[in-house]
PDB file of N, CA and C in Angstrom:
ATOM      1  N   UNK G 257      85.587  21.600 201.197  1.00 62.00           N
ATOM      2  CA  UNK G 257      84.926  20.857 200.986  1.00 62.00           C
ATOM      3  C   UNK G 257      85.762  19.440 199.971  1.00 62.00           C
ATOM      4  N   UNK G 258      86.436  19.706 198.941  1.00 87.00           N
ATOM      5  CA  UNK G 258      86.265  19.213 198.045  1.00 87.00           C
ATOM      6  C   UNK G 258      87.441  17.990 198.511  1.00 87.00           C
ATOM      7  N   UNK G 259      88.401  18.177 199.501  1.00 89.00           N
ATOM      8  CA  UNK G 259      89.612  17.630 199.886  1.00 89.00           C
ATOM      9  C   UNK G 259      88.715  16.777 200.896  1.00 89.00           C
ATOM     10  N   UNK G 260      87.680  16.623 201.371  1.00 90.00           N
ATOM     11  CA  UNK G 260      86.593  16.368 202.353  1.00 90.00           C
ATOM     12  C   UNK G 260      86.237  14.932 201.673  1.00 90.00           C
ATOM     13  N   UNK G 261      85.755  15.107 200.409  1.00 92.00           N
ATOM     14  CA  UNK G 261      85.500  13.776 199.638  1.00 92.00           C
ATOM     15  C   UNK G 261      86.222  13.340 199.186  1.00 92.00           C
ATOM     16  N   UNK G 262      87.498  13.747 198.745  1.00 92.00           N
ATOM     17  CA  UNK G 262      88.604  12.931 198.076  1.00 92.00           C
ATOM     18  C   UNK G 262      88.804  12.206 199.523  1.00 92.00           C
ATOM     19  N   UNK G 263      89.231  12.655 200.237  1.00 91.00           N
ATOM     20  CA  UNK G 263      89.567  11.875 201.411  1.00 91.00           C
ATOM     21  C   UNK G 263      88.794  10.429 201.526  1.00 91.00           C
ATOM     22  N   UNK G 264      87.671  10.733 201.513  1.00 94.00           N
ATOM     23  CA  UNK G 264      86.456   9.799 201.965  1.00 94.00           C
ATOM     24  C   UNK G 264      86.341   9.172 201.092  1.00 94.00           C
ATOM     25  N   UNK G 265      86.251   9.399 199.622  1.00 94.00           N
ATOM     26  CA  UNK G 265      86.561   8.622 198.607  1.00 94.00           C
ATOM     27  C   UNK G 265      87.311   7.062 198.936  1.00 94.00           C
ATOM     28  N   UNK G 266      88.652   7.861 199.254  1.00 93.00           N
ATOM     29  CA  UNK G 266      89.705   6.915 199.037  1.00 93.00           C
ATOM     30  C   UNK G 266      89.685   6.020 200.809  1.00 93.00           C
ATOM     31  N   UNK G 267      88.920   6.499 201.489  1.00 92.00           N
ATOM     32  CA  UNK G 267      88.747   5.060 203.076  1.00 92.00           C
ATOM     33  C   UNK G 267      87.768   4.628 202.241  1.00 92.00           C
ATOM     34  N   UNK G 268      86.853   4.980 201.806  1.00 93.00           N
ATOM     35  CA  UNK G 268      85.849   4.088 201.397  1.00 93.00           C
ATOM     36  C   UNK G 268      86.376   3.068 200.309  1.00 93.00           C
ATOM     37  N   UNK G 269      87.161   3.371 199.382  1.00 94.00           N
ATOM     38  CA  UNK G 269      87.566   2.361 198.191  1.00 94.00           C
ATOM     39  C   UNK G 269      88.667   1.591 199.045  1.00 94.00           C
ATOM     40  N   UNK G 270      89.351   2.031 200.591  1.00 92.00           N
ATOM     41  CA  UNK G 270      90.186   0.787 201.298  1.00 92.00           C
ATOM     42  C   UNK G 270      89.449  -0.201 201.774  1.00 92.00           C
ATOM     43  N   UNK G 271      88.637   0.297 202.343  1.00 90.00           N
ATOM     44  CA  UNK G 271      87.555  -0.573 203.357  1.00 90.00           C
ATOM     45  C   UNK G 271      86.990  -1.415 202.803  1.00 90.00           C
ATOM     46  N   UNK G 272      87.094  -2.807 203.383  1.00 88.00           N
ATOM     47  CA  UNK G 272      86.364  -3.702 203.138  1.00 88.00           C
ATOM     48  C   UNK G 272      86.083  -4.676 204.051  1.00 88.00           C
ATOM     49  N   UNK G 273      85.690  -6.237 203.664  1.00 89.00           N
ATOM     50  CA  UNK G 273      86.098  -7.489 204.152  1.00 89.00           C
ATOM     51  C   UNK G 273      87.106  -7.764 204.883  1.00 89.00           C
ATOM     52  N   UNK G 274      88.504  -7.347 204.498  1.00 91.00           N
ATOM     53  CA  UNK G 274      90.130  -8.120 204.651  1.00 91.00           C
ATOM     54  C   UNK G 274      90.690  -6.644 205.468  1.00 91.00           C
ATOM     55  N   UNK G 275      90.310  -5.624 205.329  1.00 90.00           N
ATOM     56  CA  UNK G 275      90.732  -4.044 206.021  1.00 90.00           C
ATOM     57  C   UNK G 275      89.456  -3.411 206.492  1.00 90.00           C
ATOM     58  N   UNK G 276      89.946  -2.935 207.514  1.00 87.00           N
ATOM     59  CA  UNK G 276      89.400  -1.748 208.836  1.00 87.00           C
ATOM     60  C   UNK G 276      90.168  -0.558 208.758  1.00 87.00           C
ATOM     61  N   UNK G 277      89.370   0.618 208.938  1.00 90.00           N
ATOM     62  CA  UNK G 277      89.679   1.430 208.685  1.00 90.00           C
ATOM     63  C   UNK G 277      89.598   2.076 210.192  1.00 90.00           C
ATOM     64  N   UNK G 278      90.455   2.954 210.830  1.00 91.00           N
ATOM     65  CA  UNK G 278      90.072   3.688 212.057  1.00 91.00           C
ATOM     66  C   UNK G 278      90.201   4.668 211.862  1.00 91.00           C
ATOM     67  N   UNK G 279      89.350   5.853 211.632  1.00 91.00           N
ATOM     68  CA  UNK G 279      88.978   7.163 211.654  1.00 91.00           C
ATOM     69  C   UNK G 279      89.002   7.971 212.828  1.00 91.00           C
ATOM     70  N   UNK G 280      90.090   8.526 213.248  1.00 90.00           N
ATOM     71  CA  UNK G 280      89.778   9.632 214.148  1.00 90.00           C
ATOM     72  C   UNK G 280      89.605  11.239 213.657  1.00 90.00           C
ATOM     73  N   UNK G 281      88.566  11.699 214.467  1.00 87.00           N
ATOM     74  CA  UNK G 281      88.365  12.779 213.999  1.00 87.00           C
ATOM     75  C   UNK G 281      87.076  13.923 214.792  1.00 87.00           C
ATOM     76  N   UNK G 282      87.175  14.978 214.659  1.00 82.00           N
ATOM     77  CA  UNK G 282      86.235  15.756 215.986  1.00 82.00           C
ATOM     78  C   UNK G 282      85.230  16.382 214.396  1.00 82.00           C
ATOM     79  N   UNK G 283      85.748  15.854 213.277  1.00 82.00           N
ATOM     80  CA  UNK G 283      84.829  16.484 212.382  1.00 82.00           C
ATOM     81  C   UNK G 283      83.724  15.986 211.432  1.00 82.00           C
ATOM     82  N   UNK G 284      82.496  16.117 212.649  1.00 82.00           N
ATOM     83  CA  UNK G 284      81.083  15.403 212.102  1.00 82.00           C
ATOM     84  C   UNK G 284      80.817  15.091 210.373  1.00 82.00           C
ATOM     85  N   UNK G 285      81.094  16.628 209.756  1.00 86.00           N
ATOM     86  CA  UNK G 285      80.920  16.176 208.503  1.00 86.00           C
ATOM     87  C   UNK G 285      81.028  14.965 207.599  1.00 86.00           C
ATOM     88  N   UNK G 286      82.513  14.975 208.326  1.00 89.00           N
ATOM     89  CA  UNK G 286      83.051  13.582 207.157  1.00 89.00           C
ATOM     90  C   UNK G 286      82.196  12.307 207.038  1.00 89.00           C
ATOM     91  N   UNK G 287      81.350  12.401 208.253  1.00 88.00           N
ATOM     92  CA  UNK G 287      79.672  10.959 208.303  1.00 88.00           C
ATOM     93  C   UNK G 287      78.974  11.484 207.038  1.00 88.00           C
ATOM     94  N   UNK G 288      79.149  12.531 206.474  1.00 90.00           N
ATOM     95  CA  UNK G 288      78.115  12.455 205.388  1.00 90.00           C
ATOM     96  C   UNK G 288      78.651  11.808 204.306  1.00 90.00           C
ATOM     97  N   UNK G 289      80.357  11.429 204.171  1.00 92.00           N
ATOM     98  CA  UNK G 289      80.654  10.787 203.194  1.00 92.00           C
ATOM     99  C   UNK G 289      80.817   9.455 203.156  1.00 92.00           C
ATOM    100  N   UNK G 290      81.305   8.746 204.818  1.00 92.00           N
ATOM    101  CA  UNK G 290      81.604   7.954 205.226  1.00 92.00           C
ATOM    102  C   UNK G 290      81.083   7.248 206.603  1.00 92.00           C
ATOM    103  N   UNK G 291      80.065   5.845 206.277  1.00 90.00           N
ATOM    104  CA  UNK G 291      79.342   5.626 207.266  1.00 90.00           C
ATOM    105  C   UNK G 291      80.402   4.511 208.343  1.00 90.00           C
ATOM    106  N   UNK G 292      79.986   5.466 209.183  1.00 91.00           N
ATOM    107  CA  UNK G 292      81.197   4.123 209.915  1.00 91.00           C
ATOM    108  C   UNK G 292      80.420   3.066 210.855  1.00 91.00           C
ATOM    109  N   UNK G 293      80.757   1.785 211.176  1.00 91.00           N
ATOM    110  CA  UNK G 293      80.560   0.649 211.810  1.00 91.00           C
ATOM    111  C   UNK G 293      80.643   0.702 213.017  1.00 91.00           C
ATOM    112  N   UNK G 294      81.012   1.506 213.691  1.00 93.00           N
ATOM    113  CA  UNK G 294      81.192   1.701 215.083  1.00 93.00           C
ATOM    114  C   UNK G 294      81.434   3.601 215.735  1.00 93.00           C
ATOM    115  N   UNK G 295      80.745   4.007 216.261  1.00 94.00           N
ATOM    116  CA  UNK G 295      81.519   5.532 217.057  1.00 94.00           C
ATOM    117  C   UNK G 295      81.953   5.247 218.342  1.00 94.00           C
ATOM    118  N   UNK G 296      83.360   5.565 219.063  1.00 94.00           N
ATOM    119  CA  UNK G 296      83.380   5.139 220.210  1.00 94.00           C
ATOM    120  C   UNK G 296      83.705   7.022 220.344  1.00 94.00           C
ATOM    121  N   UNK G 297      83.649   7.348 221.510  1.00 92.00           N
ATOM    122  CA  UNK G 297      84.215   8.538 222.707  1.00 92.00           C
ATOM    123  C   UNK G 297      85.030   8.519 223.537  1.00 92.00           C
ATOM    124  N   UNK G 298      86.014   9.152 222.995  1.00 89.00           N
ATOM    125  CA  UNK G 298      87.018   8.637 224.480  1.00 89.00           C
ATOM    126  C   UNK G 298      87.414   9.857 225.370  1.00 89.00           C
ATOM    127  N   UNK G 299      87.204   9.751 226.448  1.00 85.00           N
ATOM    128  CA  UNK G 299      87.797  10.751 227.486  1.00 85.00           C
ATOM    129  C   UNK G 299      88.598  10.561 228.705  1.00 85.00           C
ATOM    130  N   UNK G 300      90.227  11.419 228.692  1.00 84.00           N
ATOM    131  CA  UNK G 300      90.761  10.793 229.402  1.00 84.00           C
ATOM    132  C   UNK G 300      91.752   9.448 228.972  1.00 84.00           C
ATOM    133  N   UNK G 301      91.586   9.509 227.701  1.00 86.00           N
ATOM    134  CA  UNK G 301      92.350   7.950 227.717  1.00 86.00           C
ATOM    135  C   UNK G 301      91.233   6.743 227.356  1.00 86.00           C
ATOM    136  N   UNK G 302      90.381   6.808 227.902  1.00 88.00           N
ATOM    137  CA  UNK G 302      89.287   5.855 227.868  1.00 88.00           C
ATOM    138  C   UNK G 302      88.019   5.803 226.796  1.00 88.00           C
ATOM    139  N   UNK G 303      87.831   4.473 226.526  1.00 91.00           N
ATOM    140  CA  UNK G 303      86.104   4.696 225.539  1.00 91.00           C
ATOM    141  C   UNK G 303      85.259   4.678 226.728  1.00 91.00           C
ATOM    142  N   UNK G 304      84.480   5.697 226.596  1.00 90.00           N
ATOM    143  CA  UNK G 304      83.408   6.527 227.710  1.00 90.00           C
ATOM    144  C   UNK G 304      81.940   5.810 227.140  1.00 90.00           C
ATOM    145  N   UNK G 305      81.633   6.183 225.856  1.00 93.00           N
ATOM    146  CA  UNK G 305      80.715   5.708 225.286  1.00 93.00           C
ATOM    147  C   UNK G 305      80.554   4.998 223.170  1.00 93.00           C
ATOM    148  N   UNK G 306      79.982   4.220 223.455  1.00 96.00           N
ATOM    149  CA  UNK G 306      79.518   3.726 221.964  1.00 96.00           C
ATOM    150  C   UNK G 306      78.559   3.621 221.201  1.00 96.00           C
ATOM    151  N   UNK G 307      78.651   3.617 220.064  1.00 96.00           N
ATOM    152  CA  UNK G 307      77.160   3.393 219.813  1.00 96.00           C
ATOM    153  C   UNK G 307      77.568   3.753 218.011  1.00 96.00           C
ATOM    154  N   UNK G 308      76.643   4.126 217.180  1.00 93.00           N
ATOM    155  CA  UNK G 308      76.714   3.991 215.305  1.00 93.00           C
ATOM    156  C   UNK G 308      76.960   5.428 215.119  1.00 93.00           C
ATOM    157  N   UNK G 309      76.747   5.374 214.172  1.00 89.00           N
ATOM    158  CA  UNK G 309      76.520   6.896 213.408  1.00 89.00           C
ATOM    159  C   UNK G 309      75.888   7.913 214.135  1.00 89.00           C
ATOM    160  N   UNK G 310      74.652   7.380 214.760  1.00 92.00           N
ATOM    161  CA  UNK G 310      73.229   8.276 215.142  1.00 92.00           C
ATOM    162  C   UNK G 310      74.074   9.296 216.206  1.00 92.00           C
ATOM    163  N   UNK G 311      75.279   8.606 217.464  1.00 94.00           N
ATOM    164  CA  UNK G 311      75.553   8.746 218.401  1.00 94.00           C
ATOM    165  C   UNK G 311      76.652  10.235 217.921  1.00 94.00           C
ATOM    166  N   UNK G 312      77.426  10.133 217.016  1.00 90.00           N
ATOM    167  CA  UNK G 312      78.100  11.198 216.380  1.00 90.00           C
ATOM    168  C   UNK G 312      77.131  12.011 216.111  1.00 90.00           C
ATOM    169  N   UNK G 313      75.722  12.043 215.686  1.00 89.00           N
ATOM    170  CA  UNK G 313      74.533  13.213 215.158  1.00 89.00           C
ATOM    171  C   UNK G 313      74.537  13.702 217.010  1.00 89.00           C
ATOM    172  N   UNK G 314      74.043  12.911 218.054  1.00 92.00           N
ATOM    173  CA  UNK G 314      74.238  13.393 219.075  1.00 92.00           C
ATOM    174  C   UNK G 314      75.023  14.326 219.471  1.00 92.00           C
ATOM    175  N   UNK G 315      76.505  13.564 219.444  1.00 90.00           N
ATOM    176  CA  UNK G 315      77.565  14.672 219.948  1.00 90.00           C
ATOM    177  C   UNK G 315      77.450  16.202 219.307  1.00 90.00           C
ATOM    178  N   UNK G 316      77.072  15.912 218.230  1.00 88.00           N
ATOM    179  CA  UNK G 316      77.205  17.285 217.322  1.00 88.00           C
ATOM    180  C   UNK G 316      75.940  18.078 218.019  1.00 88.00           C
ATOM    181  N   UNK G 317      74.739  17.824 218.515  1.00 91.00           N
ATOM    182  CA  UNK G 317      73.896  18.554 219.093  1.00 91.00           C
ATOM    183  C   UNK G 317      74.045  18.628 220.655  1.00 91.00           C
ATOM    184  N   UNK G 318      74.467  17.425 221.388  1.00 91.00           N
ATOM    185  CA  UNK G 318      74.847  18.293 222.430  1.00 91.00           C
ATOM    186  C   UNK G 318      76.098  18.456 223.018  1.00 91.00           C
ATOM    187  N   UNK G 319      77.135  18.554 222.656  1.00 88.00           N
ATOM    188  CA  UNK G 319      78.673  18.216 222.618  1.00 88.00           C
ATOM    189  C   UNK G 319      79.064  17.084 223.348  1.00 88.00           C
ATOM    190  N   UNK G 320      79.891  17.438 224.256  1.00 87.00           N
ATOM    191  CA  UNK G 320      80.417  16.123 225.062  1.00 87.00           C
ATOM    192  C   UNK G 320      80.420  16.097 226.677  1.00 87.00           C
ATOM    193  N   UNK G 321      80.114  16.805 227.019  1.00 87.00           N
ATOM    194  CA  UNK G 321      80.113  17.494 228.521  1.00 87.00           C
ATOM    195  C   UNK G 321      78.931  16.676 229.010  1.00 87.00           C
ATOM    196  N   UNK G 322      77.926  16.240 228.215  1.00 86.00           N
ATOM    197  CA  UNK G 322      77.117  15.505 229.042  1.00 86.00           C
ATOM    198  C   UNK G 322      77.424  13.645 229.220  1.00 86.00           C
ATOM    199  N   UNK G 323      78.727  13.553 228.908  1.00 87.00           N
ATOM    200  CA  UNK G 323      79.456  12.327 229.008  1.00 87.00           C
ATOM    201  C   UNK G 323      80.292  12.110 230.149  1.00 87.00           C
ATOM    202  N   UNK G 324      81.172  13.823 230.648  1.00 82.00           N
ATOM    203  CA  UNK G 324      81.846  13.623 231.226  1.00 82.00           C
ATOM    204  C   UNK G 324      81.365  13.408 232.942  1.00 82.00           C
ATOM    205  N   UNK G 325      80.475  13.495 233.443  1.00 54.00           N
ATOM    206  CA  UNK G 325      79.603  12.982 234.667  1.00 54.00           C
ATOM    207  C   UNK G 325      80.051  11.682 234.926  1.00 54.00           C
ATOM    208  N   UNK G 326      79.614  10.732 233.951  1.00 49.00           N
ATOM    209  CA  UNK G 326      79.867   9.388 234.042  1.00 49.00           C
ATOM    210  C   UNK G 326      81.197   8.914 234.399  1.00 49.00           C
ATOM    211  N   UNK G 327      81.984   9.509 233.481  1.00 44.00           N
ATOM    212  CA  UNK G 327      83.602   9.114 233.636  1.00 44.00           C
ATOM    213  C   UNK G 327      83.770   9.729 234.838  1.00 44.00           C
ATOM    214  N   UNK G 328      83.274  11.002 235.563  1.00 63.00           N
ATOM    215  CA  UNK G 328      84.493  11.386 236.542  1.00 63.00           C
ATOM    216  C   UNK G 328      83.844  10.574 238.136  1.00 63.00           C
ATOM    217  N   UNK G 329      82.589   9.871 237.547  1.00 59.00           N
ATOM    218  CA  UNK G 329      81.898   8.984 238.770  1.00 59.00           C
ATOM    219  C   UNK G 329      82.638   7.803 238.884  1.00 59.00           C
ATOM    220  N   UNK G 330      82.872   7.154 237.538  1.00 57.00           N
ATOM    221  CA  UNK G 330      83.833   6.168 237.516  1.00 57.00           C
ATOM    222  C   UNK G 330      85.541   6.340 238.047  1.00 57.00           C
ATOM    223  N   UNK G 331      86.057   7.247 238.066  1.00 58.00           N
ATOM    224  CA  UNK G 331      87.075   7.708 238.276  1.00 58.00           C
ATOM    225  C   UNK G 331      87.115   7.656 240.683  1.00 58.00           C
ATOM    226  N   UNK G 332      85.894   8.369 240.293  1.00 53.00           N
ATOM    227  CA  UNK G 332      86.170   8.220 241.869  1.00 53.00           C
ATOM    228  C   UNK G 332      86.068   6.742 242.635  1.00 53.00           C
ATOM    229  N   UNK G 333      84.790   5.587 242.094  1.00 53.00           N
ATOM    230  CA  UNK G 333      84.637   4.612 242.604  1.00 53.00           C
ATOM    231  C   UNK G 333      85.979   3.815 241.952  1.00 53.00           C
ATOM    232  N   UNK G 334      86.300   3.744 241.146  1.00 54.00           N
ATOM    233  CA  UNK G 334      87.908   2.974 240.723  1.00 54.00           C
ATOM    234  C   UNK G 334      88.735   3.532 242.217  1.00 54.00           C
ATOM    235  N   UNK G 335      89.213   5.119 241.866  1.00 53.00           N
ATOM    236  CA  UNK G 335      90.694   5.539 243.020  1.00 53.00           C
ATOM    237  C   UNK G 335      90.286   5.659 244.510  1.00 53.00           C
ATOM    238  N   UNK G 336      88.813   5.600 244.667  1.00 53.00           N
ATOM    239  CA  UNK G 336      88.022   5.852 245.988  1.00 53.00           C
ATOM    240  C   UNK G 336      88.468   4.554 246.716  1.00 53.00           C
TER     241      UNK G 336
END
């Protein structure tokens, strides 16, 4: 957890009006130290859901499966 704090402090120090950070993680705990402007969920190479920090907590509670059917339906309609 000390390493997580160190990485988070570095990310927070770099982020500013002239520099953004793209952080890709499956580790929700990092959000205890970094507050994202946006959270995006990718499935099969596409963004299927976007939101704020609350989306990350929803994913922690529900997992990712609830997002899968919508993506599969889109695949059928696009390819169908």
